[in-house]
mmCIF file of C-alpha atoms and ligand atoms in Angstrom:
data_model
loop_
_atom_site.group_PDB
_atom_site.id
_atom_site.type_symbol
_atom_site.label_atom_id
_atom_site.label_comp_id
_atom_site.label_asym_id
_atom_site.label_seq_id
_atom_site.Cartn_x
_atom_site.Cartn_y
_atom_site.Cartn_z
ATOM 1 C CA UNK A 1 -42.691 30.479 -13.386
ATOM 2 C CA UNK A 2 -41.819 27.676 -10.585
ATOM 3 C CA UNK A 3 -40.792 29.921 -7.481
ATOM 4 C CA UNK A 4 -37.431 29.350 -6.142
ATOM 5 C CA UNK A 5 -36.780 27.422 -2.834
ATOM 6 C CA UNK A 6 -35.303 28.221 0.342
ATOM 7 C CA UNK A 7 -35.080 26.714 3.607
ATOM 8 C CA UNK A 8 -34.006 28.346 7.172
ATOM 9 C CA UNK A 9 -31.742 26.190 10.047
ATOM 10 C CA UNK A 10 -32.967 27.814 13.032
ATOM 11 C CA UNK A 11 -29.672 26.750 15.312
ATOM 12 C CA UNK A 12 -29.285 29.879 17.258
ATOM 13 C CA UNK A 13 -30.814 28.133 20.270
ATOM 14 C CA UNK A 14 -28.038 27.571 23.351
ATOM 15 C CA UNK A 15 -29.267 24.145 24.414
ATOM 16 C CA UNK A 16 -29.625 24.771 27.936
ATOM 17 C CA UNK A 17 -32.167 21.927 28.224
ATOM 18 C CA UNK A 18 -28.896 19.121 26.722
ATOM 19 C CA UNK A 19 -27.017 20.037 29.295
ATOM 20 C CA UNK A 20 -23.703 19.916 26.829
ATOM 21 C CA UNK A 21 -20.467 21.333 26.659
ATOM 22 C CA UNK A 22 -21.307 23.147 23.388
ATOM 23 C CA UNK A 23 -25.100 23.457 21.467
ATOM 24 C CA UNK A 24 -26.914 20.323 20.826
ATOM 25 C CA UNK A 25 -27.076 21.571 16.598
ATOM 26 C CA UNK A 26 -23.078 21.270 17.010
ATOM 27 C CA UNK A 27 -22.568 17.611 19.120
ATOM 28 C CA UNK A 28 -21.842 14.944 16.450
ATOM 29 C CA UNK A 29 -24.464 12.256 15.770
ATOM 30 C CA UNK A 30 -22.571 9.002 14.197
ATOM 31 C CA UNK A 31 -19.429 10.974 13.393
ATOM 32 C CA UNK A 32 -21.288 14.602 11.884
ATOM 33 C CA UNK A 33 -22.635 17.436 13.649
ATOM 34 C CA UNK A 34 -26.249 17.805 14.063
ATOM 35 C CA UNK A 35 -26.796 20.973 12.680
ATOM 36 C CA UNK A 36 -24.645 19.263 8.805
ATOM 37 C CA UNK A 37 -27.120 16.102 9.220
ATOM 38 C CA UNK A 38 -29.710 18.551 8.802
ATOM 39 C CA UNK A 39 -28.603 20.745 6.385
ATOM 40 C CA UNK A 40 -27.872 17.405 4.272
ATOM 41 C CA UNK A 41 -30.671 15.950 4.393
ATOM 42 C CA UNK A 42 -32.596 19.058 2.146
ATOM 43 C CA UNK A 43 -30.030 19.663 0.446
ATOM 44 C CA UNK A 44 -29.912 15.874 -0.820
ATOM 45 C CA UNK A 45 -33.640 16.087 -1.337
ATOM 46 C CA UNK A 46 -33.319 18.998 -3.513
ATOM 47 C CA UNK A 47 -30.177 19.715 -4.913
ATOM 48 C CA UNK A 48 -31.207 23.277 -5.906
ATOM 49 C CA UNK A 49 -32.674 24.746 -2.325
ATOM 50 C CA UNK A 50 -31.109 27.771 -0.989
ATOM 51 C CA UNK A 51 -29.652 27.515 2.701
ATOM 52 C CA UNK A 52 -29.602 30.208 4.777
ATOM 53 C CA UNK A 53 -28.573 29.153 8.600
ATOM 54 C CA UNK A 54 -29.006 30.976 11.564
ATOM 55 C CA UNK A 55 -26.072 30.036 14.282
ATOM 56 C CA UNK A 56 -25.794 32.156 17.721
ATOM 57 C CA UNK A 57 -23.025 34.825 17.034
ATOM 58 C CA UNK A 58 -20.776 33.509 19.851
ATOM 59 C CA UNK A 59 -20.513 30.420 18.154
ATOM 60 C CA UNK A 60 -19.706 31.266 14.553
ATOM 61 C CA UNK A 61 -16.392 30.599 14.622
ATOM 62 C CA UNK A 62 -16.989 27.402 16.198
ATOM 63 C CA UNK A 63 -18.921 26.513 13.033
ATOM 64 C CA UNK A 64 -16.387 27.517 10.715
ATOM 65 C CA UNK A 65 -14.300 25.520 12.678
ATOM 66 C CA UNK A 66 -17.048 22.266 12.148
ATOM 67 C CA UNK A 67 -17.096 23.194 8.211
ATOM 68 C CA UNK A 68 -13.371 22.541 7.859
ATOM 69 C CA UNK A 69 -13.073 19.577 9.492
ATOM 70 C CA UNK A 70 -16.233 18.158 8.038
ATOM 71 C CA UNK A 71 -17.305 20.125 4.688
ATOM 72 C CA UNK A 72 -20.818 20.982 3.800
ATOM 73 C CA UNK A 73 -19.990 22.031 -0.224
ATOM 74 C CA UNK A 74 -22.818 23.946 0.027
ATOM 75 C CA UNK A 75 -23.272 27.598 -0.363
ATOM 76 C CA UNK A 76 -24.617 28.972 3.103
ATOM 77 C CA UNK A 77 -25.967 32.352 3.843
ATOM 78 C CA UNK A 78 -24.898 32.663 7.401
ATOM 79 C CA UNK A 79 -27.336 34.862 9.745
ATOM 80 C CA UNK A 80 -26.993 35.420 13.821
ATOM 81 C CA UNK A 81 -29.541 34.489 15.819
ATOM 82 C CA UNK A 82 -32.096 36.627 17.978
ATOM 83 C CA UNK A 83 -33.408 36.112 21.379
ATOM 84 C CA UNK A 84 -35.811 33.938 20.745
ATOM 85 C CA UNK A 85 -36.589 31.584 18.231
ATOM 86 C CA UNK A 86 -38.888 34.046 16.454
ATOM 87 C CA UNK A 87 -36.440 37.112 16.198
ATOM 88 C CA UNK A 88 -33.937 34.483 15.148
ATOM 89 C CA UNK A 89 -36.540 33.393 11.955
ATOM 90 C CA UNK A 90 -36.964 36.923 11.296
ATOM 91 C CA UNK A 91 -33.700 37.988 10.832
ATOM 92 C CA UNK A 92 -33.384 34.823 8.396
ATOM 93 C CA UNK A 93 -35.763 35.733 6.280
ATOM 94 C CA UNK A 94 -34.197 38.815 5.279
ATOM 95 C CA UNK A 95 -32.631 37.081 3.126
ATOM 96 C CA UNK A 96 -35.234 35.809 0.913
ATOM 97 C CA UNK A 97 -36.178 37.345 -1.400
ATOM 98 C CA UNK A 98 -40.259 37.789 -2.391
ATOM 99 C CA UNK A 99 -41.571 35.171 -4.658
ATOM 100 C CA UNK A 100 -40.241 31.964 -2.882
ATOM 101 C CA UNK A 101 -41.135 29.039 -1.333
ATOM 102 C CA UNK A 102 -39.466 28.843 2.162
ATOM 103 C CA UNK A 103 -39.504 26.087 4.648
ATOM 104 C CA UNK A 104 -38.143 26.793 8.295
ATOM 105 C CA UNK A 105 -36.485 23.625 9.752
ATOM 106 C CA UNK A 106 -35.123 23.297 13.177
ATOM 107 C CA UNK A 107 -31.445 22.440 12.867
ATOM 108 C CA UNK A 108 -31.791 19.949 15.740
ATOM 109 C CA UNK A 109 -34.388 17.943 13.699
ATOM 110 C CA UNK A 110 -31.454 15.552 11.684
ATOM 111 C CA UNK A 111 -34.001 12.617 10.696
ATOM 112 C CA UNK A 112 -36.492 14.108 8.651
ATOM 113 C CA UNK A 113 -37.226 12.291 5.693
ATOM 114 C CA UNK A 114 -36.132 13.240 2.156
ATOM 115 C CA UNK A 115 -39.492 11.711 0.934
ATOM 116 C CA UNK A 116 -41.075 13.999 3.441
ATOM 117 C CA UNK A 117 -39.574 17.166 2.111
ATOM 118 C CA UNK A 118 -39.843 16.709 -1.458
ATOM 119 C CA UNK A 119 -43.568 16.186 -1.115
ATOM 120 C CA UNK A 120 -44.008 19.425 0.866
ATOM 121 C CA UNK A 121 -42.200 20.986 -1.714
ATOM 122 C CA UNK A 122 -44.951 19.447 -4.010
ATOM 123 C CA UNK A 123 -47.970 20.156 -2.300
ATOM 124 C CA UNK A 124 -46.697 23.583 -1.901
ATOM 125 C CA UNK A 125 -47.948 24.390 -5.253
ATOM 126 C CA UNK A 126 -51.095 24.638 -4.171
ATOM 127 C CA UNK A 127 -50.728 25.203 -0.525
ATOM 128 C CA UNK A 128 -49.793 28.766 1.119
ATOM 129 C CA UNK A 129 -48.829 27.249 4.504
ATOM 130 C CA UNK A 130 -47.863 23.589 4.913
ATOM 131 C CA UNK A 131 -47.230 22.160 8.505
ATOM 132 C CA UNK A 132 -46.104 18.640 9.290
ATOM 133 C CA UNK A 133 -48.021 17.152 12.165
ATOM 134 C CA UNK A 134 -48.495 13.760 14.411
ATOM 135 C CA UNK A 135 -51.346 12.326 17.007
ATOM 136 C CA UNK A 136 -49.963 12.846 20.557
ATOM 137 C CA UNK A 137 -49.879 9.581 22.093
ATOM 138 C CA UNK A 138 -50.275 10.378 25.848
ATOM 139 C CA UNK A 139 -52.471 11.358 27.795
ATOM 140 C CA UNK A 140 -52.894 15.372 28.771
ATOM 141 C CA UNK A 141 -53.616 16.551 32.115
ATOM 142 C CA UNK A 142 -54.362 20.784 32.166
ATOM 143 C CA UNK A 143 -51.490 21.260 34.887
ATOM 144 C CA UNK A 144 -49.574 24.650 36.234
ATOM 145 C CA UNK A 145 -46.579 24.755 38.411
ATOM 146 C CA UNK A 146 -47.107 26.917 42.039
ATOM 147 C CA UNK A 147 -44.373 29.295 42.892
ATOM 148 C CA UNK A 148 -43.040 26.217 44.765
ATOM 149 C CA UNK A 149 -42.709 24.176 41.765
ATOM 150 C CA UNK A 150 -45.566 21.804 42.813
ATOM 151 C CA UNK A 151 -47.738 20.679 39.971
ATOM 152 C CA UNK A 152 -51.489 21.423 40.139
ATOM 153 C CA UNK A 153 -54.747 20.892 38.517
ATOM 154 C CA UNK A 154 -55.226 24.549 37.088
ATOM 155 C CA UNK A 155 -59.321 23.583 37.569
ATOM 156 C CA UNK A 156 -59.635 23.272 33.414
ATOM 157 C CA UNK A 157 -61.378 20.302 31.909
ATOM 158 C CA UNK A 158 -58.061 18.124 30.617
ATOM 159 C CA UNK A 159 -57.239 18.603 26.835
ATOM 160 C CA UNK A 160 -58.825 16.244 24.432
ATOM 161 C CA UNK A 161 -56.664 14.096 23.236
ATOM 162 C CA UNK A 162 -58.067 12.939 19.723
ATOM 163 C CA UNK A 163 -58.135 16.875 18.936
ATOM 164 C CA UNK A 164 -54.573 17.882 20.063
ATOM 165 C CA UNK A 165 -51.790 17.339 17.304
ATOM 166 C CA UNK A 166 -47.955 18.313 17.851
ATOM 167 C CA UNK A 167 -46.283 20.185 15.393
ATOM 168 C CA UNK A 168 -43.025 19.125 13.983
ATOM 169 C CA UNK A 169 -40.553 21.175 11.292
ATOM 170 C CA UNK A 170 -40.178 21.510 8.207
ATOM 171 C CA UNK A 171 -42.834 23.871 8.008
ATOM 172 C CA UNK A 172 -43.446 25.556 4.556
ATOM 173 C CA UNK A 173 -44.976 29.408 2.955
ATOM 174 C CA UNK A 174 -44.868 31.584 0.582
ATOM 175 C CA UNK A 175 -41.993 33.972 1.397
ATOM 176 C CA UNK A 176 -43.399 37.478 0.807
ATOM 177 C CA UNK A 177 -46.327 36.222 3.547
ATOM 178 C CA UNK A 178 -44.059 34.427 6.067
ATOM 179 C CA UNK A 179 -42.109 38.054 5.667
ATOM 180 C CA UNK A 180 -45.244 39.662 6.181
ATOM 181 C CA UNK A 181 -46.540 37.777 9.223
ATOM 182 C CA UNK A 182 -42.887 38.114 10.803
ATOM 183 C CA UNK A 183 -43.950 42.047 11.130
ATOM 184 C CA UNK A 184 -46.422 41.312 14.057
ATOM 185 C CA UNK A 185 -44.961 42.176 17.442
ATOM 186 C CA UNK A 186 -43.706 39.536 19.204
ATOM 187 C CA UNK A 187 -45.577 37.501 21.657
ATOM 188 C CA UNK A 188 -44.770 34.774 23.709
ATOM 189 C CA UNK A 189 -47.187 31.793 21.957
ATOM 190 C CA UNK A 190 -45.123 32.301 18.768
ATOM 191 C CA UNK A 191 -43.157 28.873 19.514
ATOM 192 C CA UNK A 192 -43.088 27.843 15.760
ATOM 193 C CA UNK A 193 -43.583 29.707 12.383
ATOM 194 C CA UNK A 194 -47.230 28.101 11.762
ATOM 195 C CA UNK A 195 -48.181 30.066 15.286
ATOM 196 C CA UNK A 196 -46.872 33.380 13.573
ATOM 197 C CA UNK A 197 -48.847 32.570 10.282
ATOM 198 C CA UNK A 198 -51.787 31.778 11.795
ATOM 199 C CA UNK A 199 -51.748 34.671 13.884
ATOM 200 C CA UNK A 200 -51.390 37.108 10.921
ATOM 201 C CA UNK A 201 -55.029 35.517 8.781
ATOM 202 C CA UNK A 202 -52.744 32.682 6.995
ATOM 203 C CA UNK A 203 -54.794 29.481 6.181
ATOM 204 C CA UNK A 204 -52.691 26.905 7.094
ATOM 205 C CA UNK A 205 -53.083 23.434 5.486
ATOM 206 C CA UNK A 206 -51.306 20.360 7.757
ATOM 207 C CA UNK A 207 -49.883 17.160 6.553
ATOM 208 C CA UNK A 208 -48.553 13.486 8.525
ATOM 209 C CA UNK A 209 -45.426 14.483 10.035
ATOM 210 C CA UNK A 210 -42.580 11.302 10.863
ATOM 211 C CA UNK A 211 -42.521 9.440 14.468
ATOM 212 C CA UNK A 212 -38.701 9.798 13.583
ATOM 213 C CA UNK A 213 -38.050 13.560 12.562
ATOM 214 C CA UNK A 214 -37.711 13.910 16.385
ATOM 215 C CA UNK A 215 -36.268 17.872 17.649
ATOM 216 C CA UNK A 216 -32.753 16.387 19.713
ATOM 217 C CA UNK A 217 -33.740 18.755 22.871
ATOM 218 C CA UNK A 218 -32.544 16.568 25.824
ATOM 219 C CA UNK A 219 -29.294 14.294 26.386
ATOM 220 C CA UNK A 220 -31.560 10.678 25.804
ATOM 221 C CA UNK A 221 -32.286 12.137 22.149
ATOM 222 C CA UNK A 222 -29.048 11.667 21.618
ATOM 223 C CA UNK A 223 -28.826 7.707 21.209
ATOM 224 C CA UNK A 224 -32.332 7.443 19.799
ATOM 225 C CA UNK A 225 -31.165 9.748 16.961
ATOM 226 C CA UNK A 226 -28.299 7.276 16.403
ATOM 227 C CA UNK A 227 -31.083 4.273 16.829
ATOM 228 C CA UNK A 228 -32.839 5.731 14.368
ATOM 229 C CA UNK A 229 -30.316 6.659 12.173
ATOM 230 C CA UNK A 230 -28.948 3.180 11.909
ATOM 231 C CA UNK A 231 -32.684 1.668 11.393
ATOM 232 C CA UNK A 232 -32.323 3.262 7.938
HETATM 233 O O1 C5P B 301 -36.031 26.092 21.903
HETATM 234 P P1 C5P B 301 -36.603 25.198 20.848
HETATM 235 O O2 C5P B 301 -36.355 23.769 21.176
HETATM 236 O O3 C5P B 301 -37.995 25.475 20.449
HETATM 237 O O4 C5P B 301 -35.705 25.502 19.571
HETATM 238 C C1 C5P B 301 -36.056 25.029 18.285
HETATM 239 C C2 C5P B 301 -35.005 25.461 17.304
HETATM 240 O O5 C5P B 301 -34.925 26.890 17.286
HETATM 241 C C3 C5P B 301 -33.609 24.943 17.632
HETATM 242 O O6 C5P B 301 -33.047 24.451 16.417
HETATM 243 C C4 C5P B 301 -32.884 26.145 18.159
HETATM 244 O O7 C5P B 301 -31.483 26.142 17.877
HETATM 245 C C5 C5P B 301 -33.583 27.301 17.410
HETATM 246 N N1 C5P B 301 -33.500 28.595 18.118
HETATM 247 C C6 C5P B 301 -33.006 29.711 17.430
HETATM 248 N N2 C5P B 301 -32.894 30.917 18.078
HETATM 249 C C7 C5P B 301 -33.242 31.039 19.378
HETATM 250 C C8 C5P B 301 -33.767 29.921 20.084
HETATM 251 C C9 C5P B 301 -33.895 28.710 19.416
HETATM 252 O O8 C5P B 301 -32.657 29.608 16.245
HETATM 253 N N3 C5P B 301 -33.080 32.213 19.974
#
């Protein structure tokens, strides 16, 4: 039997880095919020996914608010977030169920591509972990900041480049072993749910990410979202 799909909005983050009046998942990007862009764009993709969105608990009502005035029509399971990113996934997936597929999507990532998630979806037939990723373009220089906030060499041979990849969202598993890897104590490297997987004996298989499925973190984002957006 096909399993049944879900997908996680990790939006519980506060945005500190946007430097907004309210959470980058909630500012509105050519007239919708973030956070609805996001949720739209799986949800048009596949019709028959299950949400379940994770939102900061101070700011639930200020999503309510957002769903009147622009309306989803889409049945949400609604989940607060945790302190980090990774407490905020795992109280998410306690609400799928065993037997699933479930993809984790930051809710600040608006552009990805329905072509992009419907393959996953695909290849996760015969995939247990499925991660979207891209060549990094620049340069990288093995740097740490002193306790004056200078950078330095830290005295390490600088990264190679043609071996370093950046890892984007949606990333997809099996739900009874994302559940399972989400019981490992948490540690401070767990910055996405492939880190978690992998940390927990999970072979993870990788696929081309999108130069446009950009994660809206700082206020320039902002207009190339909208660039974007308009390109299409
Ligand atoms: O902080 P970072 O940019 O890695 O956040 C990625 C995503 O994780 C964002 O969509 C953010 O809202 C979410 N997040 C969360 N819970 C937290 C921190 C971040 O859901 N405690």
């Amino acid at each position: 039997m096909e399993r049944k799909k879900y997908v996680i909005f990790t939006a519980a983050g506060s945005g500190t880095r946007m430097k907004a009046s309210e959470p980058k998942q909630f500012l509105l990007l050519e007239g919708l919020p973030v956070l609805h862009r996001s949720i739209f764009a799986f949800v048009d993709a596949c019709p028959d996914v299950n949400v379940v969105t994770v939102l900061p608990k101070e700011h639930l009502a200020r999503w309510e608010e957002l769903c009147l005035k622009y309306p989803l029509n889409v049945p949400q399971r609604i989940v607060h977030g945790g302190i980090t990113r990774f407490h905020s996934v795992k109280n998410a997936l306690a609400k799928v169920p065993d037997g699933a597929i479930v993809a984790v999507h930051d809710g600040v990532r608006p552009l990805v591509s329905a072509e992009l998630i419907c393959r996953m979806f695909e290849q996760m037939k015969h995939s247990r972990a499925l991660i979207p990723v891209l060549p990094l373009t620049d340069t990288l220089k093995s740097l740490e900041r002193s306790a004056s906030g200078e950078l330095k060499p830290t005295g390490e041979p600088d990264p190679d480049r043609s071996r370093i990849f950046g890892a984007q969202t949606p990333q997809m598993f099996l739900s009874e072993e994302l559940k399972a890897a989400y019981s490992l104590p948490f540690d401070t490297s767990f910055t996405d749910d492939a880190s978690v997987a992998s940390r927990y004996g999970i072979p993870l298989s990788y696929i081309e990410g999108e130069r446009n499925n950009i994660k809206i973190t700082t206020p320039e984002d902002m207009p190339l979202a909208s660039y974007f957006l308009n390109l299409r």
